[in-house]
PDB file of C-alpha atoms and ligand atoms in Angstrom:
ATOM      1  CA  MET K   1       5.305 -16.244 -10.336  1.00 75.00           C
ATOM      2  CA  ARG K   2       8.197 -16.312 -11.529  1.00 90.00           C
ATOM      3  CA  TYR K   3       8.369 -12.493 -11.376  1.00 97.00           C
ATOM      4  CA  THR K   4       9.641 -10.671  -8.203  1.00 98.00           C
ATOM      5  CA  ILE K   5       7.488  -8.500  -7.347  1.00 98.00           C
ATOM      6  CA  GLU K   6       8.645  -5.464  -4.706  1.00 98.00           C
ATOM      7  CA  ASN K   7       6.899  -2.349  -2.775  1.00 97.00           C
ATOM      8  CA  LYS K   8       9.844   0.199  -4.479  1.00 96.00           C
ATOM      9  CA  GLN K   9      10.700   2.744  -7.119  1.00 97.00           C
ATOM     10  CA  PRO K  10      12.039   1.681 -10.166  1.00 98.00           C
ATOM     11  CA  LEU K  11      15.587   3.242 -10.787  1.00 98.00           C
ATOM     12  CA  PRO K  12      14.782   6.782 -12.907  1.00 98.00           C
ATOM     13  CA  GLN K  13      16.222   5.485 -16.040  1.00 98.00           C
ATOM     14  CA  GLU K  14      14.499   2.282 -16.547  1.00 98.00           C
ATOM     15  CA  TYR K  15      11.429   4.580 -15.373  1.00 98.00           C
ATOM     16  CA  CYS K  16      12.060   6.939 -18.483  1.00 98.00           C
ATOM     17  CA  ASP K  17      12.217   3.240 -20.497  1.00 98.00           C
ATOM     18  CA  LEU K  18       9.508   1.389 -19.604  1.00 98.00           C
ATOM     19  CA  ARG K  19       6.660   3.846 -19.923  1.00 98.00           C
ATOM     20  CA  LYS K  20       8.341   4.865 -23.430  1.00 98.00           C
ATOM     21  CA  VAL K  21       8.434   1.284 -24.478  1.00 98.00           C
ATOM     22  CA  ALA K  22       4.663   1.201 -22.929  1.00 98.00           C
ATOM     23  CA  GLY K  23       3.709   3.952 -25.109  1.00 97.00           C
ATOM     24  CA  LEU K  24       2.820   6.193 -22.205  1.00 97.00           C
ATOM     25  CA  SER K  25       4.189   9.934 -22.878  1.00 96.00           C
ATOM     26  CA  PRO K  26       8.000  10.227 -22.024  1.00 97.00           C
ATOM     27  CA  LYS K  27       9.487  11.825 -19.414  1.00 98.00           C
ATOM     28  CA  THR K  28      12.922  12.863 -18.612  1.00 98.00           C
ATOM     29  CA  LEU K  29      15.163  11.632 -16.602  1.00 98.00           C
ATOM     30  CA  GLU K  30      15.483  14.974 -14.992  1.00 98.00           C
ATOM     31  CA  ALA K  31      11.902  15.048 -13.848  1.00 98.00           C
ATOM     32  CA  ALA K  32      11.841  11.222 -13.023  1.00 98.00           C
ATOM     33  CA  GLU K  33      14.887  12.002 -10.710  1.00 98.00           C
ATOM     34  CA  ILE K  34      12.094  14.281  -9.025  1.00 98.00           C
ATOM     35  CA  SER K  35       9.458  12.668  -9.238  1.00 98.00           C
ATOM     36  CA  LEU K  36      10.282   8.951  -7.890  1.00 98.00           C
ATOM     37  CA  PRO K  37      11.468   9.934  -4.437  1.00 98.00           C
ATOM     38  CA  ARG K  38       8.653  11.642  -3.558  1.00 98.00           C
ATOM     39  CA  SER K  39       5.553   8.598  -4.296  1.00 98.00           C
ATOM     40  CA  LEU K  40       3.550   7.818  -1.943  1.00 98.00           C
ATOM     41  CA  PHE K  41       4.280   4.330  -2.656  1.00 98.00           C
ATOM     42  CA  ALA K  42       5.769   2.090  -5.716  1.00 98.00           C
ATOM     43  CA  VAL K  43       5.598  -1.401  -7.181  1.00 98.00           C
ATOM     44  CA  THR K  44       7.702  -3.322  -9.311  1.00 98.00           C
ATOM     45  CA  ILE K  45       8.194  -6.442 -11.190  1.00 98.00           C
ATOM     46  CA  ARG K  46      11.280  -7.690 -12.315  1.00 98.00           C
ATOM     47  CA  ASP K  47      12.422 -10.406 -14.923  1.00 98.00           C
ATOM     48  CA  GLY K  48      15.252 -11.358 -13.241  1.00 97.00           C
ATOM     49  CA  GLU K  49      16.938  -7.641 -13.328  1.00 97.00           C
ATOM     50  CA  ARG K  50      14.465  -6.220 -15.969  1.00 98.00           C
ATOM     51  CA  LEU K  51      11.653  -3.858 -14.889  1.00 98.00           C
ATOM     52  CA  ILE K  52       8.712  -5.104 -17.214  1.00 98.00           C
ATOM     53  CA  GLY K  53       5.867  -3.890 -14.786  1.00 98.00           C
ATOM     54  CA  MET K  54       5.035  -0.762 -12.191  1.00 98.00           C
ATOM     55  CA  GLY K  55       2.626   1.615 -10.732  1.00 98.00           C
ATOM     56  CA  ARG K  56       2.646   4.282  -8.393  1.00 98.00           C
ATOM     57  CA  VAL K  57       1.243   6.350  -6.038  1.00 98.00           C
ATOM     58  CA  ILE K  58       1.390  10.124  -5.543  1.00 98.00           C
ATOM     59  CA  GLY K  59      -0.478  12.468  -3.038  1.00 98.00           C
ATOM     60  CA  ASP K  60      -1.074  13.407   0.282  1.00 98.00           C
ATOM     61  CA  LEU K  61      -2.731  10.776   2.030  1.00 98.00           C
ATOM     62  CA  GLY K  62      -5.369  12.105   3.375  1.00 98.00           C
ATOM     63  CA  CYS K  63      -6.893  14.586   1.220  1.00 98.00           C
ATOM     64  CA  PHE K  64      -6.194  13.760  -2.898  1.00 98.00           C
ATOM     65  CA  VAL K  65      -4.389  10.461  -3.768  1.00 98.00           C
ATOM     66  CA  GLN K  66      -3.569   9.837  -7.430  1.00 98.00           C
ATOM     67  CA  ILE K  67      -2.423   6.501  -8.944  1.00 98.00           C
ATOM     68  CA  VAL K  68       0.148   7.077 -11.601  1.00 98.00           C
ATOM     69  CA  ASP K  69       2.746   5.255 -13.985  1.00 98.00           C
ATOM     70  CA  ILE K  70       0.777   1.540 -14.588  1.00 98.00           C
ATOM     71  CA  ALA K  71       2.661   0.027 -16.884  1.00 98.00           C
ATOM     72  CA  VAL K  72       3.673  -3.415 -18.350  1.00 98.00           C
ATOM     73  CA  HIS K  73       6.013  -3.961 -21.164  1.00 98.00           C
ATOM     74  CA  PRO K  74       4.398  -5.322 -24.125  1.00 98.00           C
ATOM     75  CA  ASP K  75       6.341  -8.363 -24.275  1.00 98.00           C
ATOM     76  CA  PHE K  76       5.152  -9.216 -20.709  1.00 98.00           C
ATOM     77  CA  GLN K  77       1.221  -7.960 -21.335  1.00 98.00           C
ATOM     78  CA  GLY K  78      -1.825 -10.376 -21.332  1.00 97.00           C
ATOM     79  CA  GLN K  79      -0.337 -12.314 -18.233  1.00 97.00           C
ATOM     80  CA  LYS K  80      -1.990 -10.773 -15.191  1.00 97.00           C
ATOM     81  CA  LEU K  81       0.773  -8.582 -14.470  1.00 98.00           C
ATOM     82  CA  GLY K  82      -1.589  -5.638 -14.926  1.00 98.00           C
ATOM     83  CA  ARG K  83      -3.943  -6.873 -12.368  1.00 98.00           C
ATOM     84  CA  VAL K  84      -1.449  -7.636  -9.951  1.00 98.00           C
ATOM     85  CA  ILE K  85       0.247  -4.563  -9.842  1.00 98.00           C
ATOM     86  CA  MET K  86      -3.272  -2.971  -9.166  1.00 98.00           C
ATOM     87  CA  GLU K  87      -3.541  -5.468  -6.386  1.00 98.00           C
ATOM     88  CA  HIS K  88      -1.337  -4.153  -4.939  1.00 98.00           C
ATOM     89  CA  VAL K  89      -1.520  -0.015  -5.415  1.00 98.00           C
ATOM     90  CA  MET K  90      -5.061  -0.878  -3.822  1.00 98.00           C
ATOM     91  CA  GLU K  91      -3.747  -2.563  -0.693  1.00 98.00           C
ATOM     92  CA  PHE K  92      -1.735   0.505  -0.250  1.00 98.00           C
ATOM     93  CA  VAL K  93      -4.604   2.786  -1.094  1.00 98.00           C
ATOM     94  CA  LYS K  94      -6.645   0.758   1.573  1.00 98.00           C
ATOM     95  CA  THR K  95      -4.798   0.587   4.238  1.00 98.00           C
ATOM     96  CA  GLU K  96      -2.527   3.826   4.042  1.00 98.00           C
ATOM     97  CA  CYS K  97      -5.268   6.357   2.766  1.00 98.00           C
ATOM     98  CA  HIS K  98      -7.747   8.103   4.403  1.00 98.00           C
ATOM     99  CA  ARG K  99     -11.363   7.346   3.820  1.00 98.00           C
ATOM    100  CA  CYS K 100     -11.795  11.299   3.037  1.00 97.00           C
ATOM    101  CA  ALA K 101      -8.985  10.662   0.048  1.00 98.00           C
ATOM    102  CA  PHE K 102     -10.675  11.655  -3.431  1.00 98.00           C
ATOM    103  CA  VAL K 103      -8.779   8.784  -5.190  1.00 98.00           C
ATOM    104  CA  ASN K 104      -8.567   9.272  -8.731  1.00 98.00           C
ATOM    105  CA  LEU K 105      -6.663   8.422 -11.932  1.00 98.00           C
ATOM    106  CA  PHE K 106      -6.443   8.912 -15.854  1.00 96.00           C
ATOM    107  CA  ALA K 107      -7.329   5.798 -17.430  1.00 94.00           C
ATOM    108  CA  ASP K 108      -6.446   5.063 -20.956  1.00 91.00           C
ATOM    109  CA  VAL K 109      -7.903   1.877 -20.347  1.00 91.00           C
ATOM    110  CA  GLY K 110     -10.877   1.764 -18.453  1.00 88.00           C
ATOM    111  CA  PHE K 111     -11.280  -2.111 -17.865  1.00 92.00           C
ATOM    112  CA  LEU K 112      -8.364  -2.488 -15.822  1.00 96.00           C
ATOM    113  CA  TYR K 113      -9.850  -0.200 -13.290  1.00 97.00           C
ATOM    114  CA  GLN K 114     -13.164  -0.454 -13.098  1.00 96.00           C
ATOM    115  CA  LYS K 115     -13.451  -4.180 -11.563  1.00 96.00           C
ATOM    116  CA  PHE K 116     -11.391  -2.234  -8.226  1.00 97.00           C
ATOM    117  CA  GLY K 117     -14.499   0.061  -7.776  1.00 97.00           C
ATOM    118  CA  PHE K 118     -13.293   2.955  -9.653  1.00 97.00           C
ATOM    119  CA  VAL K 119     -15.648   4.582 -11.277  1.00 96.00           C
ATOM    120  CA  ASN K 120     -16.140   7.652 -14.356  1.00 95.00           C
ATOM    121  CA  SER K 121     -16.752  10.863 -12.839  1.00 95.00           C
ATOM    122  CA  VAL K 122     -20.295  12.233 -13.995  1.00 92.00           C
ATOM    123  CA  LYS K 123     -19.446  15.581 -11.923  1.00 92.00           C
ATOM    124  CA  SER K 124     -15.941  16.691 -12.833  1.00 94.00           C
ATOM    125  CA  GLN K 125     -13.932  16.985 -16.140  1.00 94.00           C
ATOM    126  CA  GLY K 126     -10.847  16.347 -16.286  1.00 94.00           C
ATOM    127  CA  MET K 127      -8.506  18.580 -16.826  1.00 96.00           C
ATOM    128  CA  TYR K 128      -4.435  19.606 -16.988  1.00 96.00           C
ATOM    129  CA  LEU K 129      -2.206  21.849 -17.836  1.00 97.00           C
ATOM    130  CA  ASP K 130      -0.766  22.562 -21.778  1.00 97.00           C
ATOM    131  CA  TRP K 131       2.600  24.250 -20.524  1.00 96.00           C
ATOM    132  CA  SER K 132       2.490  25.626 -24.104  1.00 98.00           C
ATOM    133  CA  LYS K 133      -0.573  28.196 -23.183  1.00 98.00           C
ATOM    134  CA  VAL K 134       1.319  29.323 -19.386  1.00 97.00           C
TER     135      VAL K 134
HETATM  136  C1  COA Z   1      -2.896  -1.723 -19.593  1.00 67.22           C
HETATM  137  C2  COA Z   1      -1.639  -2.649 -18.883  1.00 67.22           C
HETATM  138  C3  COA Z   1      -1.279  -1.906 -17.845  1.00 67.22           C
HETATM  139  C4  COA Z   1      -2.541  -3.942 -18.514  1.00 67.22           C
HETATM  140  O1  COA Z   1      -1.707  -4.643 -18.172  1.00 67.22           O
HETATM  141  P1  COA Z   1      -1.190  -5.773 -19.140  1.00 67.22           P
HETATM  142  O2  COA Z   1      -0.521  -6.879 -17.843  1.00 67.22           O
HETATM  143  O3  COA Z   1      -1.691  -6.590 -20.017  1.00 67.22           O
HETATM  144  O4  COA Z   1      -3.250  -6.829 -18.060  1.00 67.22           O
HETATM  145  P2  COA Z   1      -3.567  -7.933 -17.160  1.00 67.22           P
HETATM  146  O5  COA Z   1      -2.909  -9.188 -18.376  1.00 67.22           O
HETATM  147  O6  COA Z   1      -3.550  -8.203 -16.150  1.00 67.22           O
HETATM  148  O7  COA Z   1      -4.901  -8.105 -17.427  1.00 67.22           O
HETATM  149  C5  COA Z   1      -6.132  -7.140 -16.275  1.00 67.22           C
HETATM  150  C6  COA Z   1      -7.336  -7.847 -16.533  1.00 67.22           C
HETATM  151  O8  COA Z   1      -8.114  -6.867 -17.877  1.00 67.22           O
HETATM  152  C7  COA Z   1      -8.599  -7.514 -19.209  1.00 67.22           C
HETATM  153  N1  COA Z   1      -7.956  -6.789 -20.037  1.00 67.22           N
HETATM  154  C8  COA Z   1      -6.885  -7.008 -20.493  1.00 67.22           C
HETATM  155  N2  COA Z   1      -6.536  -6.636 -22.261  1.00 67.22           N
HETATM  156  C9  COA Z   1      -8.239  -5.851 -21.630  1.00 67.22           C
HETATM  157  C10 COA Z   1      -8.720  -5.794 -23.359  1.00 67.22           C
HETATM  158  N3  COA Z   1      -8.170  -4.722 -24.250  1.00 67.22           N
HETATM  159  N4  COA Z   1     -10.212  -5.166 -23.146  1.00 67.22           N
HETATM  160  C11 COA Z   1     -10.382  -5.510 -21.771  1.00 67.22           C
HETATM  161  N5  COA Z   1     -10.352  -6.666 -20.844  1.00 67.22           N
HETATM  162  C12 COA Z   1      -8.648  -6.397 -21.058  1.00 67.22           C
HETATM  163  C13 COA Z   1      -7.864  -9.126 -18.744  1.00 67.22           C
HETATM  164  O9  COA Z   1      -8.394  -9.894 -18.962  1.00 67.22           O
HETATM  165  C14 COA Z   1      -7.799  -8.861 -16.878  1.00 67.22           C
HETATM  166  O10 COA Z   1      -8.923  -9.094 -16.245  1.00 67.22           O
HETATM  167  P3  COA Z   1      -9.052  -9.901 -15.512  1.00 67.22           P
HETATM  168  O11 COA Z   1      -7.995  -9.519 -14.354  1.00 67.22           O
HETATM  169  O12 COA Z   1     -10.776  -9.482 -14.963  1.00 67.22           O
HETATM  170  O13 COA Z   1      -8.870 -11.693 -15.722  1.00 67.22           O
HETATM  171  C15 COA Z   1      -0.567  -3.061 -20.090  1.00 67.22           C
HETATM  172  O14 COA Z   1      -1.345  -3.746 -21.088  1.00 67.22           O
HETATM  173  C16 COA Z   1       0.001  -1.565 -20.214  1.00 67.22           C
HETATM  174  O15 COA Z   1       0.931  -1.178 -20.033  1.00 67.22           O
HETATM  175  N6  COA Z   1      -0.942  -0.707 -21.688  1.00 67.22           N
HETATM  176  C17 COA Z   1      -0.108   0.308 -21.939  1.00 67.22           C
HETATM  177  C18 COA Z   1       0.520   1.674 -20.699  1.00 67.22           C
HETATM  178  C19 COA Z   1      -0.882   2.218 -20.441  1.00 67.22           C
HETATM  179  O16 COA Z   1      -1.692   2.167 -21.230  1.00 67.22           O
HETATM  180  N7  COA Z   1      -0.987   1.742 -19.237  1.00 67.22           N
HETATM  181  C20 COA Z   1      -2.179   2.352 -18.561  1.00 67.22           C
HETATM  182  C21 COA Z   1      -2.121   4.063 -18.584  1.00 67.22           C
HETATM  183  S1  COA Z   1      -3.799   4.323 -17.452  1.00 67.22           S
END
């Protein structure tokens, strides 16, 4: 592979930029600075210095774990980089998380996750806080 893959956090600004260009909901620099150091795990893919892909795991390792920020820059999509990111994420999950852990994600694209063992929730409905209501 001609790209550099590292198990480390991206910088807050490049994280914000990648989320935006990949079409994920935008995050402020301040939020990213709070969030990134609290990750359990992160993987980045770089083309030279440029961040072109990432994935992150958050949670408590034992009971609840969430996979977030799976993103590949549009110029580099379709080259199996999303799969590589998920392989690194799942290696961490399988080796570091307790088998009791409820490992979950909000999937915008189911095709990427089903092959790694994720299934649709049938019992519970995913919900999130609408900040305008509180
Ligand atoms: C989703 C995303 C991370 C995938 O990254 P990618 O590098 O383009 O994906 P890959 O090339 O690694 O493809 C991964 C697999 O999905 C398949 N795939 C890709 N696009 C597909 C599509 N539209 N429909 C069905 N399968 C698809 C590939 O064939 C590949 O399968 P394989 O590993 O069995 O061969 C990337 O498109 C992205 O960043 N999208 C915008 C942000 C986003 O939606 N993130 C997910 C939030 S939950």
